[in-house]
XYZ file of C-alpha atoms in Angstrom:
703
model
C 4.292 8.635 -6.383
C 6.639 5.640 -6.475
C 10.384 6.020 -6.455
C 11.118 6.449 -10.138
C 14.322 5.232 -11.645
C 14.195 7.688 -14.541
C 13.574 11.404 -14.236
C 12.853 11.674 -17.970
C 11.615 9.354 -20.643
C 14.604 8.738 -22.884
C 14.809 6.873 -26.164
C 17.075 4.039 -25.107
C 18.131 2.148 -28.198
C 16.141 2.264 -31.381
C 15.133 -0.663 -33.536
C 17.713 -1.266 -36.238
C 16.727 0.196 -39.606
C 16.142 -2.139 -42.515
C 19.117 -1.077 -44.631
C 20.187 -4.529 -45.661
C 21.845 -5.320 -42.324
C 18.662 -6.204 -40.443
C 18.425 -9.899 -39.537
C 16.195 -12.095 -41.605
C 13.200 -13.815 -40.060
C 14.270 -17.103 -38.537
C 17.851 -16.133 -37.662
C 17.145 -16.428 -33.935
C 15.348 -19.765 -34.211
C 18.266 -21.170 -36.195
C 20.849 -20.030 -33.632
C 18.785 -21.209 -30.666
C 18.267 -24.592 -32.303
C 22.032 -25.027 -32.727
C 22.636 -24.078 -29.083
C 19.969 -26.120 -27.276
C 19.488 -29.221 -29.432
C 20.918 -32.594 -28.406
C 24.712 -32.517 -28.864
C 24.309 -28.788 -29.522
C 26.636 -25.975 -28.487
C 25.390 -25.796 -24.903
C 26.062 -29.477 -24.362
C 29.260 -29.749 -26.420
C 30.900 -26.504 -25.252
C 29.898 -26.265 -21.587
C 29.154 -29.939 -20.929
C 25.650 -29.130 -19.676
C 22.958 -31.794 -19.782
C 20.622 -31.727 -22.758
C 17.063 -31.121 -21.569
C 14.356 -31.627 -24.195
C 11.981 -29.396 -22.222
C 14.553 -26.586 -22.125
C 15.114 -26.981 -25.868
C 11.367 -26.703 -26.535
C 11.070 -23.627 -24.339
C 14.065 -21.881 -25.921
C 12.574 -22.385 -29.406
C 9.210 -20.999 -28.253
C 10.887 -17.956 -26.694
C 12.913 -17.330 -29.866
C 9.774 -17.550 -32.008
C 7.882 -15.137 -29.724
C 10.771 -12.644 -29.777
C 11.104 -12.702 -33.555
C 7.346 -12.336 -33.978
C 6.917 -9.736 -31.193
C 4.126 -11.895 -29.775
C 3.156 -12.521 -26.124
C 3.885 -16.005 -24.757
C 2.892 -17.866 -21.572
C 5.163 -20.800 -20.807
C 4.809 -23.112 -17.825
C 8.141 -24.867 -17.286
C 8.285 -27.399 -14.467
C 11.056 -27.469 -11.881
C 14.373 -28.470 -13.405
C 13.617 -27.398 -16.979
C 16.293 -24.702 -16.788
C 14.045 -21.889 -17.903
C 16.489 -19.049 -17.070
C 18.920 -20.066 -19.822
C 15.991 -20.866 -22.128
C 14.961 -17.196 -22.123
C 18.275 -15.423 -21.388
C 20.246 -16.824 -24.330
C 17.587 -15.988 -26.966
C 16.892 -12.678 -25.203
C 20.521 -11.534 -25.221
C 21.073 -12.528 -28.848
C 17.875 -10.747 -29.910
C 18.749 -7.623 -27.894
C 22.197 -7.253 -29.433
C 21.031 -8.064 -32.962
C 18.073 -5.665 -32.939
C 19.595 -3.102 -30.554
C 16.580 -3.309 -28.282
C 16.605 -3.647 -24.476
C 15.576 -6.920 -22.868
C 13.853 -6.376 -19.506
C 13.920 -9.394 -17.177
C 11.619 -9.117 -14.162
C 11.372 -11.492 -11.194
C 9.779 -11.498 -7.766
C 12.468 -12.809 -5.411
C 15.948 -11.487 -4.672
C 17.154 -15.105 -4.790
C 16.252 -15.453 -8.467
C 17.695 -12.044 -9.304
C 20.996 -13.060 -7.722
C 20.946 -16.405 -9.557
C 20.414 -14.641 -12.877
C 23.132 -12.038 -12.252
C 25.764 -14.236 -10.627
C 25.250 -17.590 -12.327
C 23.064 -17.665 -15.425
C 24.446 -14.571 -17.166
C 27.965 -15.883 -16.498
C 27.046 -19.119 -18.289
C 25.649 -17.093 -21.220
C 28.845 -15.059 -21.549
C 31.035 -18.161 -21.305
C 29.022 -19.842 -24.069
C 29.252 -16.818 -26.356
C 32.990 -16.444 -25.749
C 33.627 -20.135 -26.450
C 32.009 -20.277 -29.910
C 33.523 -18.237 -32.724
C 30.284 -17.259 -34.474
C 28.697 -16.311 -31.100
C 31.553 -14.043 -29.948
C 29.683 -11.001 -31.252
C 27.148 -11.530 -28.452
C 29.676 -11.914 -25.607
C 29.991 -8.159 -25.021
C 26.424 -7.830 -23.722
C 25.888 -5.271 -20.942
C 23.594 -5.766 -17.951
C 22.133 -3.419 -15.353
C 20.051 -3.837 -12.210
C 17.122 -1.423 -11.972
C 16.320 -0.379 -8.409
C 14.258 2.483 -7.042
C 15.802 5.946 -7.167
C 15.556 6.296 -3.406
C 17.997 3.412 -2.961
C 20.898 5.534 -4.280
C 23.017 8.141 -2.537
C 23.044 11.511 -4.319
C 26.426 13.199 -3.882
C 24.944 16.645 -4.614
C 22.378 16.271 -1.820
C 25.101 14.857 0.425
C 27.202 18.007 -0.080
C 24.171 20.196 0.651
C 23.408 18.223 3.816
C 27.007 18.518 5.015
C 26.873 22.272 4.447
C 23.606 22.505 6.420
C 25.040 20.395 9.247
C 28.097 22.637 9.533
C 26.244 25.951 9.444
C 23.076 25.150 11.395
C 24.496 22.563 13.788
C 21.853 20.791 15.870
C 18.845 22.657 14.462
C 18.881 20.585 11.272
C 20.975 17.548 12.242
C 21.241 16.521 15.931
C 24.538 15.012 17.059
C 23.619 11.368 16.302
C 22.493 12.281 12.790
C 25.613 14.393 12.182
C 27.713 11.374 13.173
C 25.761 9.177 10.762
C 26.196 11.795 8.032
C 29.974 11.686 8.545
C 29.884 7.870 8.397
C 27.974 7.965 5.109
C 30.380 10.543 3.692
C 33.299 8.180 4.342
C 31.320 5.287 2.881
C 30.483 7.247 -0.273
C 34.196 7.712 -0.992
C 34.714 3.928 -0.977
C 31.408 2.570 -2.292
C 31.209 1.062 -5.757
C 27.461 1.513 -6.301
C 26.247 3.866 -3.561
C 23.105 1.876 -2.747
C 21.551 1.633 0.691
C 21.698 -2.166 0.636
C 25.491 -1.937 1.046
C 25.200 -0.193 4.416
C 25.488 -2.041 7.723
C 23.995 -0.777 9.938
C 21.437 0.987 7.740
C 21.425 4.798 7.833
C 19.147 6.765 10.115
C 15.869 7.488 8.250
C 16.076 11.288 8.503
C 19.656 11.272 7.245
C 18.879 9.051 4.264
C 15.823 11.177 3.428
C 18.141 14.180 3.132
C 20.768 12.584 0.869
C 19.135 9.926 -1.322
C 18.536 10.429 -5.028
C 14.722 10.445 -4.852
C 14.539 14.167 -5.493
C 14.478 16.485 -8.481
C 17.743 17.865 -7.110
C 19.360 14.681 -8.401
C 19.207 15.434 -12.097
C 21.540 15.372 -15.067
C 21.789 19.157 -14.723
C 23.001 19.060 -11.109
C 24.737 15.688 -10.857
C 27.507 14.634 -13.271
C 27.636 10.851 -13.829
C 31.302 10.700 -12.824
C 30.303 11.924 -9.347
C 26.709 10.751 -8.795
C 25.929 7.091 -8.155
C 22.390 7.317 -9.486
C 23.256 9.193 -12.669
C 26.046 6.696 -13.340
C 23.634 3.795 -12.832
C 21.125 5.522 -15.083
C 23.664 5.789 -17.893
C 24.538 2.111 -17.481
C 20.835 1.304 -17.621
C 20.376 3.171 -20.885
C 23.269 1.243 -22.463
C 22.292 -2.183 -21.116
C 21.129 -5.077 -23.274
C 19.629 -6.866 -20.263
C 17.874 -4.826 -17.562
C 16.963 -6.757 -14.405
C 14.096 -5.476 -12.270
C 11.674 -6.847 -9.684
C 7.922 -7.125 -10.252
C 6.996 -4.551 -7.595
C 9.155 -1.808 -9.087
C 8.021 -2.745 -12.599
C 4.360 -2.197 -11.729
C 5.092 0.883 -9.621
C 6.736 2.436 -12.688
C 3.928 1.284 -14.990
C 1.378 2.819 -12.618
C 3.369 6.067 -12.580
C 3.239 6.391 -16.380
C 6.742 5.188 -17.173
C 5.947 3.173 -20.355
C 6.259 4.706 -23.834
C 3.273 6.882 -24.671
C 0.431 5.865 -26.933
C 0.976 3.034 -29.386
C 4.782 3.222 -29.303
C 6.209 -0.275 -28.697
C 7.544 -1.176 -25.281
C 6.287 -2.220 -21.852
C 8.654 -0.181 -19.675
C 11.375 1.258 -21.935
C 11.043 2.419 -25.539
C 11.090 -0.563 -27.905
C 11.875 -3.084 -25.177
C 10.715 -6.683 -24.889
C 9.960 -8.140 -21.481
C 10.423 -11.508 -19.781
C 8.575 -12.025 -16.492
C 9.859 -14.981 -14.487
C 7.974 -16.166 -11.394
C 4.971 -15.094 -13.453
C 2.435 -16.681 -11.090
C 3.028 -13.636 -8.842
C 1.957 -11.113 -11.464
C -1.826 -10.991 -10.721
C -1.393 -10.321 -6.992
C 1.458 -7.810 -7.421
C -0.402 -5.956 -10.168
C -3.522 -5.889 -7.976
C -1.475 -4.401 -5.140
C 0.103 -1.664 -7.280
C -2.756 -0.677 -9.564
C -4.917 0.638 -6.754
C -4.680 3.212 -3.937
C -2.485 2.702 -0.872
C -2.251 5.637 1.545
C -1.365 5.377 5.231
C -1.345 7.823 8.126
C 2.386 7.145 8.395
C 2.996 8.187 4.762
C 1.017 11.433 5.108
C 2.628 12.257 8.455
C 6.115 11.601 7.082
C 5.508 13.698 3.967
C 4.395 16.675 6.068
C 7.235 16.388 8.593
C 9.794 16.312 5.783
C 8.436 19.762 4.892
C 8.412 21.006 8.503
C 8.406 19.122 11.797
C 6.988 21.307 14.599
C 8.670 19.231 17.327
C 12.196 19.229 15.923
C 11.732 22.476 13.947
C 13.374 20.866 10.959
C 12.432 20.293 7.326
C 12.837 21.784 3.865
C 10.988 24.979 4.934
C 13.189 25.574 7.971
C 15.464 28.035 6.189
C 13.021 29.698 3.796
C 9.593 29.354 5.439
C 7.736 31.829 7.627
C 5.332 31.491 10.519
C 2.363 31.107 8.162
C 4.050 28.240 6.316
C 4.789 26.489 9.601
C 1.237 27.050 10.784
C -0.189 25.517 7.598
C 1.902 22.367 8.116
C 0.890 22.132 11.797
C -2.790 22.409 10.840
C -2.373 19.697 8.208
C -0.648 17.402 10.714
C -3.463 17.968 13.212
C -6.067 17.284 10.517
C -4.225 14.091 9.497
C -4.109 12.804 13.074
C -7.824 13.555 13.551
C -8.821 12.081 10.177
C -7.041 8.755 10.628
C -7.968 8.514 14.335
C -11.640 8.905 13.399
C -11.319 6.128 10.815
C -9.633 3.835 13.328
C -12.201 4.478 16.056
C -15.233 4.344 13.748
C -14.350 1.371 11.555
C -11.348 -0.555 12.896
C -11.678 -0.920 16.668
C -13.110 -4.446 16.524
C -11.672 -5.630 13.217
C -8.428 -5.088 11.352
C -10.022 -4.897 7.877
C -13.271 -3.154 6.918
C -14.678 -3.090 3.418
C -16.419 0.103 2.306
C -19.662 0.039 0.343
C -21.019 3.599 0.548
C -19.372 6.725 -0.808
C -18.847 9.681 1.530
C -18.433 7.258 4.434
C -16.559 9.952 6.379
C -15.995 13.699 6.332
C -12.986 14.756 4.290
C -11.223 17.054 6.751
C -7.755 16.319 5.322
C -7.636 17.224 1.621
C -8.110 20.970 2.166
C -5.276 21.349 4.735
C -2.944 19.305 2.509
C -3.827 21.497 -0.462
C -3.176 24.599 1.661
C 0.373 23.410 2.397
C 0.872 22.636 -1.302
C -0.197 26.199 -2.117
C 2.289 27.589 0.444
C 5.006 25.516 -1.233
C 3.944 26.852 -4.627
C 4.326 30.397 -3.335
C 7.812 29.584 -2.007
C 8.800 28.169 -5.389
C 7.846 31.501 -6.987
C 9.823 33.527 -4.451
C 13.170 31.740 -4.677
C 15.703 31.912 -7.498
C 17.574 28.859 -6.256
C 16.785 26.155 -8.856
C 17.884 23.317 -6.583
C 15.533 24.483 -3.865
C 12.750 24.971 -6.406
C 13.139 21.353 -7.508
C 13.085 20.130 -3.897
C 9.970 22.138 -3.025
C 8.239 21.042 -6.235
C 8.744 17.372 -5.293
C 7.058 17.906 -1.932
C 4.246 19.946 -3.474
C 3.485 17.252 -6.069
C 3.463 14.561 -3.398
C 0.909 16.477 -1.299
C -1.289 17.197 -4.315
C -1.265 13.470 -5.164
C -2.376 12.660 -1.600
C -5.084 15.329 -1.836
C -6.583 13.893 -5.018
C -6.301 10.248 -3.945
C -7.892 10.796 -0.513
C -10.730 12.800 -2.049
C -11.313 10.116 -4.685
C -11.119 7.336 -2.113
C -13.836 8.882 0.054
C -16.061 9.201 -3.035
C -15.225 5.581 -4.009
C -14.472 7.173 -7.352
C -12.632 4.234 -8.916
C -15.240 2.180 -10.735
C -14.916 -1.609 -10.628
C -12.568 -1.313 -7.651
C -13.002 -2.611 -4.133
C -12.226 -0.124 -1.342
C -11.325 -0.963 2.223
C -9.668 0.283 5.415
C -6.955 -1.752 7.064
C -5.280 -1.486 10.457
C -1.681 -2.662 10.819
C 1.624 -2.095 12.550
C 2.884 -3.722 15.737
C 0.532 -1.690 17.932
C -2.283 -1.397 15.417
C -1.732 2.337 14.974
C -1.171 2.201 11.216
C -4.323 3.001 9.223
C -4.318 2.316 5.477
C -6.709 3.420 2.753
C -6.670 0.633 0.151
C -8.306 -0.039 -3.177
C -7.777 -2.686 -5.837
C -9.286 -3.505 -9.240
C -11.914 -6.248 -9.165
C -10.743 -7.579 -12.508
C -7.021 -7.250 -13.188
C -7.282 -8.583 -16.758
C -8.048 -5.257 -18.544
C -5.092 -3.497 -16.910
C -2.648 -6.322 -17.648
C -3.971 -6.622 -21.190
C -3.304 -2.910 -21.677
C 0.074 -2.689 -19.929
C 1.645 -6.038 -20.848
C -0.010 -7.803 -23.748
C -1.028 -4.969 -26.103
C 2.276 -3.118 -26.295
C 3.301 -4.288 -29.805
C 6.212 -6.222 -28.390
C 7.032 -9.660 -27.039
C 5.956 -10.175 -23.432
C 7.000 -13.587 -22.129
C 5.586 -14.802 -18.838
C 6.944 -18.003 -17.296
C 6.804 -19.992 -14.064
C 6.724 -23.585 -12.858
C 3.106 -23.075 -11.746
C 0.846 -21.041 -13.997
C -1.785 -23.714 -14.639
C -4.108 -25.718 -12.418
C -2.088 -28.782 -13.409
C -4.079 -29.387 -16.582
C -4.600 -26.204 -18.572
C -3.493 -22.565 -18.763
C -6.875 -21.284 -19.939
C -8.070 -19.932 -16.583
C -4.778 -18.154 -15.937
C -4.833 -16.647 -19.436
C -8.305 -15.241 -18.848
C -7.349 -14.002 -15.394
C -4.450 -11.893 -16.709
C -5.995 -10.761 -19.992
C -3.660 -12.835 -22.167
C -6.302 -14.708 -24.142
C -4.504 -13.976 -27.418
C -1.068 -15.036 -26.168
C 0.566 -18.265 -27.245
C 0.617 -20.768 -24.380
C 2.694 -23.883 -23.813
C 3.496 -26.277 -20.973
C 6.546 -28.443 -20.374
C 6.622 -30.800 -17.394
C 9.558 -31.237 -15.073
C 12.262 -33.719 -16.133
C 12.491 -34.995 -12.543
C 11.191 -38.452 -11.603
C 8.472 -37.535 -9.102
C 6.909 -41.008 -9.122
C 10.170 -42.591 -8.034
C 11.324 -39.862 -5.635
C 8.091 -38.680 -3.989
C 5.601 -40.296 -1.635
C 2.177 -38.648 -1.333
C 0.473 -39.488 1.985
C -3.025 -38.228 2.844
C -4.636 -38.352 6.292
C -8.249 -39.558 6.147
C -9.100 -38.813 9.789
C -8.185 -35.108 9.955
C -10.976 -33.131 11.678
C -12.166 -29.888 10.092
C -11.700 -26.663 12.048
C -14.468 -26.227 14.628
C -14.044 -23.162 16.846
C -16.880 -24.321 19.085
C -15.155 -27.603 19.969
C -12.003 -26.212 21.529
C -10.079 -26.480 18.264
C -9.406 -30.206 18.556
C -8.179 -29.965 14.977
C -5.159 -28.019 16.226
C -4.338 -30.788 18.706
C -4.574 -33.246 15.813
C -2.287 -31.136 13.621
C 0.269 -30.775 16.415
C 0.282 -34.537 17.055
C 0.633 -35.446 13.374
C 3.312 -32.841 12.684
C 5.434 -34.097 15.587
C 4.996 -37.727 14.557
C 5.666 -37.155 10.832
C 8.709 -34.980 11.505
C 10.356 -37.789 13.468
C 9.804 -40.161 10.553
C 12.422 -38.409 8.402
C 16.046 -37.752 9.230
C 16.130 -34.509 7.253
C 14.103 -31.328 7.542
C 10.338 -30.821 7.393
C 8.545 -27.776 5.978
C 5.053 -27.337 7.446
C 2.761 -25.058 5.438
C -0.166 -23.310 7.122
C -2.954 -21.183 5.664
C -3.502 -19.239 8.900
C -1.119 -17.293 11.132
C -3.369 -18.156 14.090
C -3.085 -21.892 13.408
C 0.682 -21.598 13.015
C 1.040 -19.816 16.337
C -1.222 -22.274 18.175
C 0.523 -25.357 16.761
C 3.908 -23.872 17.569
C 2.874 -23.486 21.211
C 1.709 -27.109 21.286
C 4.866 -28.539 19.672
C 7.707 -26.321 20.905
C 8.680 -28.429 23.923
C 8.460 -31.661 21.885
C 10.939 -30.481 19.272
C 13.177 -28.991 21.928
C 13.220 -32.303 23.811
C 13.961 -34.248 20.620
C 16.693 -31.818 19.547
C 14.959 -30.796 16.341
C 15.431 -27.057 15.671
C 12.024 -25.378 15.265
C 11.740 -22.267 13.115
C 8.468 -20.387 12.773
C 7.412 -17.457 10.632
C 6.798 -14.409 12.797
C 9.239 -15.540 15.486
C 12.882 -14.500 15.897
C 13.961 -14.178 12.258
C 12.962 -12.539 8.988
C 11.819 -14.780 6.125
C 15.180 -15.017 4.341
C 17.053 -15.740 7.576
C 14.473 -18.377 8.552
C 14.968 -20.283 5.306
C 18.747 -20.021 5.569
C 18.913 -21.243 9.168
C 16.474 -24.057 8.388
C 18.677 -25.165 5.474
C 21.806 -25.027 7.642
C 20.185 -27.068 10.425
C 19.765 -30.104 8.191
C 17.068 -31.708 10.362
C 14.991 -28.683 11.333
C 11.247 -28.073 11.239
C 10.010 -24.861 9.630
C 6.480 -23.532 10.147
C 5.474 -21.111 7.395
C 2.453 -19.489 5.845
C 1.744 -17.078 2.969
C 5.059 -16.553 1.166
C 6.540 -19.908 2.235
C 4.204 -21.732 -0.157
C 6.403 -20.468 -2.996
C 9.878 -19.108 -3.571
C 11.726 -21.199 -0.982
C 14.425 -23.327 -2.632
C 16.223 -25.792 -0.337
C 17.668 -28.805 -2.167
C 18.907 -31.992 -0.528
C 18.000 -33.724 2.751
C 17.609 -30.412 4.598
C 14.085 -30.448 3.127
C 12.937 -34.071 3.061
C 9.243 -33.591 3.794
C 6.495 -31.062 3.098
C 3.405 -31.147 5.317
C 0.342 -29.271 4.035
C -1.976 -28.607 6.966
C -4.963 -27.284 4.993
C -5.940 -26.985 1.359
C -4.909 -23.397 0.511
C -8.229 -21.701 -0.108
C -8.126 -17.900 0.086
C -9.797 -16.176 3.015
C -13.315 -15.534 1.612
C -13.795 -12.638 4.036
C -10.983 -10.480 2.667
C -12.417 -7.485 0.796
C -10.728 -8.423 -2.497
C -11.929 -12.057 -2.400
C -15.406 -11.055 -1.258
C -15.812 -8.329 -3.876
C -14.459 -10.457 -6.714
C -16.878 -13.236 -5.784
C -19.774 -10.769 -5.901
C -18.464 -9.419 -9.215
C -18.436 -12.901 -10.761
C -21.791 -13.877 -9.285
C -23.432 -10.713 -10.667
C -22.290 -11.788 -14.137
C -23.729 -15.264 -13.784
C -20.458 -16.933 -12.827
C -19.565 -19.434 -10.118
C -17.014 -17.838 -7.745
C -15.871 -21.136 -6.232
C -15.350 -22.906 -9.562
C -13.948 -19.916 -11.445
C -11.957 -18.114 -8.764
C -11.461 -19.895 -5.443
C -10.700 -23.431 -6.636
C -8.306 -22.554 -9.507
C -6.235 -20.305 -7.240
C -6.133 -22.980 -4.533
C -4.974 -25.596 -7.051
C -2.087 -23.409 -8.194
C -1.066 -22.645 -4.606
C -1.287 -26.333 -3.705
C 1.058 -27.179 -6.577
C 3.426 -24.440 -5.433
C 3.518 -25.749 -1.870
C 4.087 -29.345 -2.928
C 6.732 -28.108 -5.372
C 9.002 -27.006 -2.504
C 10.071 -30.649 -2.012
C 11.854 -31.660 -5.225
C 14.291 -28.953 -6.315
C 17.029 -31.123 -7.863
C 17.016 -34.455 -9.730
C 18.452 -36.336 -6.745
C 15.980 -34.964 -4.169
C 13.425 -37.294 -2.604
C 10.883 -37.124 0.197
C 7.293 -37.090 1.457
C 4.363 -34.811 0.718
C 1.898 -35.171 3.597
C -1.610 -33.676 3.399
C -3.472 -33.286 6.710
C -6.782 -32.154 5.222
C -9.320 -34.937 4.677
C -11.408 -32.765 2.321
C -9.058 -33.862 -0.448
C -10.629 -37.339 -0.053
C -14.216 -36.469 0.858
C -15.134 -33.482 -1.330
C -15.984 -33.693 -5.029
C -13.254 -31.195 -5.841
C -10.621 -33.187 -3.925
C -9.527 -35.289 -6.893
C -8.535 -32.118 -8.740
C -5.886 -31.440 -6.094
C -4.504 -34.954 -6.448
C -4.562 -34.688 -10.255
C -2.671 -31.383 -10.051
C 0.417 -33.171 -8.715
C 2.947 -34.982 -10.940
C 2.603 -38.330 -9.115
C -0.505 -40.456 -9.716
C -0.618 -42.632 -6.584
C -1.046 -41.847 -2.910
C -1.287 -43.610 0.453
C -4.107 -43.074 2.968
C -3.256 -43.091 6.649
C -4.692 -42.191 10.057
C -3.614 -42.121 13.686
C -4.189 -45.882 14.064
C -2.356 -47.207 10.992
C 0.213 -44.491 10.315
C 3.148 -46.591 11.519
C 2.551 -49.378 9.024
C 1.536 -47.069 6.151
C 4.673 -44.945 6.449
C 6.850 -48.037 6.798
C 5.345 -49.797 3.783
C 5.601 -46.651 1.648
C 9.174 -45.838 2.676
C 11.907 -45.462 0.081
C 13.928 -48.587 -0.576
């Protein structure tokens, strides 16, 4: 089960009754028009630039909210989409007494919304007399329950540490417990993200709020960080959440039951920014994901034979301990067999046949769950009953999911095994829906409420139709507004026509070519260069070939997978001013570095998905079996969107300028290549190769 934020479904704020005080249809459109129009309140009061695209988006959002209709809105970079949905959303929330849920993918956007955009909204409302009634809006950040300290569990842990000494908490963990006790007395929010260094895992497991012990019955809001946050959440007009937690809660049955309106909270309306991420995140959460680490950790939290610690330490008997030991042994054998049978020579293995292995694990897990059930019956301590019940439910969920996975019970899902971790010892059971549209249609677009999904890159550059079909939003309104930035004036598109295609049998001469071109192009700009790869292997190989060059030329080189985490990489690259950053996967989107620190984007390959991944392979088969064309309907549209996202890293502000360099000649030689060029906002490009690159770059330079 995911870490739930609520322990109960609670009616948050009901829709205002029609007793003569309910707003008339069109009230929101009228207000939004007065705020966003040219010489309107936003421009006159806060001296912000009027943006026609922002005005159009704000009106569309207001109309969707008043009509409780779903809306897809592509808003190019610089439109100012956050204010275009926050201002109508806040007004509508306060007027109708309904919660507005705003979901995003990146922490960066969440922080921008909380620290900048909502401040602008409040300042606007406070500055205009007839908008003052909206200035008192309340906001809350929704994070997983396990991120909070529970003061009740902290007190219990301190009592255990004092009475049992090293048997439950060794000396280093007792010291950490004392540190966290001091921190809890000073902390404003009691969330793990505030702690530096982070707490020891076993200590945090014992004191965080992800337990039935942390309930309204046991934890008063004036003492418990989570219960206080929960109360704030229930009173908030604007609830901010990230996509992963949103779908974890949806998958866990959080939404209102049946046909009651609301996506996550009763009677809410939802705005999903960075909406291009929704299909992949939903795919990840609406399937099975079980690892040997998760099962092992769940069992050792009940009883760890090596340390002789766990929730059963005080109340369990030798038969309880034996049941846990047998389950641990079965888990080790089960996952080791999977690794040795399926994953020795490959890190990912798709499964086609049910009963592909013997299920030696579900029965031992169920046996431990039954022992826990017996302990629940024997104790009168309600707190301990709640704790044991949590562990029992977790094991029963594992039991059912593992059994179903081995039977390949989920229809229209792809199932696979995956090896991970630094030493390859992590074994994952994974499944994902082949077609995400039915689930998204059910959970997002058929909830009798407004669901607004926005991003700078939802379309293939021409139409939203494919994306609508992909996410099950065929009946949603859809609109597109282009960026107000002058891409033609501020961007140069340069395409190499001599780039060799990858050829493993020829010593990977293409990698030598990429290394040479990346070094040469990087020296052509004074600012920074972002180099986007589609393969971790290619990134690593090119880094090895270019490291000494950049070191000699005093250009800081940053590479994904080396030295720093993603956020730190982007920050250090921005601070360098003239650095070179090698990235793949997540660096194609979500990185926002304005100014000369990012003066050039180099795209090494057209971003086609790996056709051998189980999800891509199975979805292609699924389409083909229904008479479709996987390349035209699946592979190419997704590549076009990703290409637009990568190129979109360059121009983040009106004054930005720079080069987009494509080192994949397929864009010129293949029939589909023109679609990639057409997907970009500039309509001209310059061809170059190793022989004429000097003159081409010089003639196409900015004046």
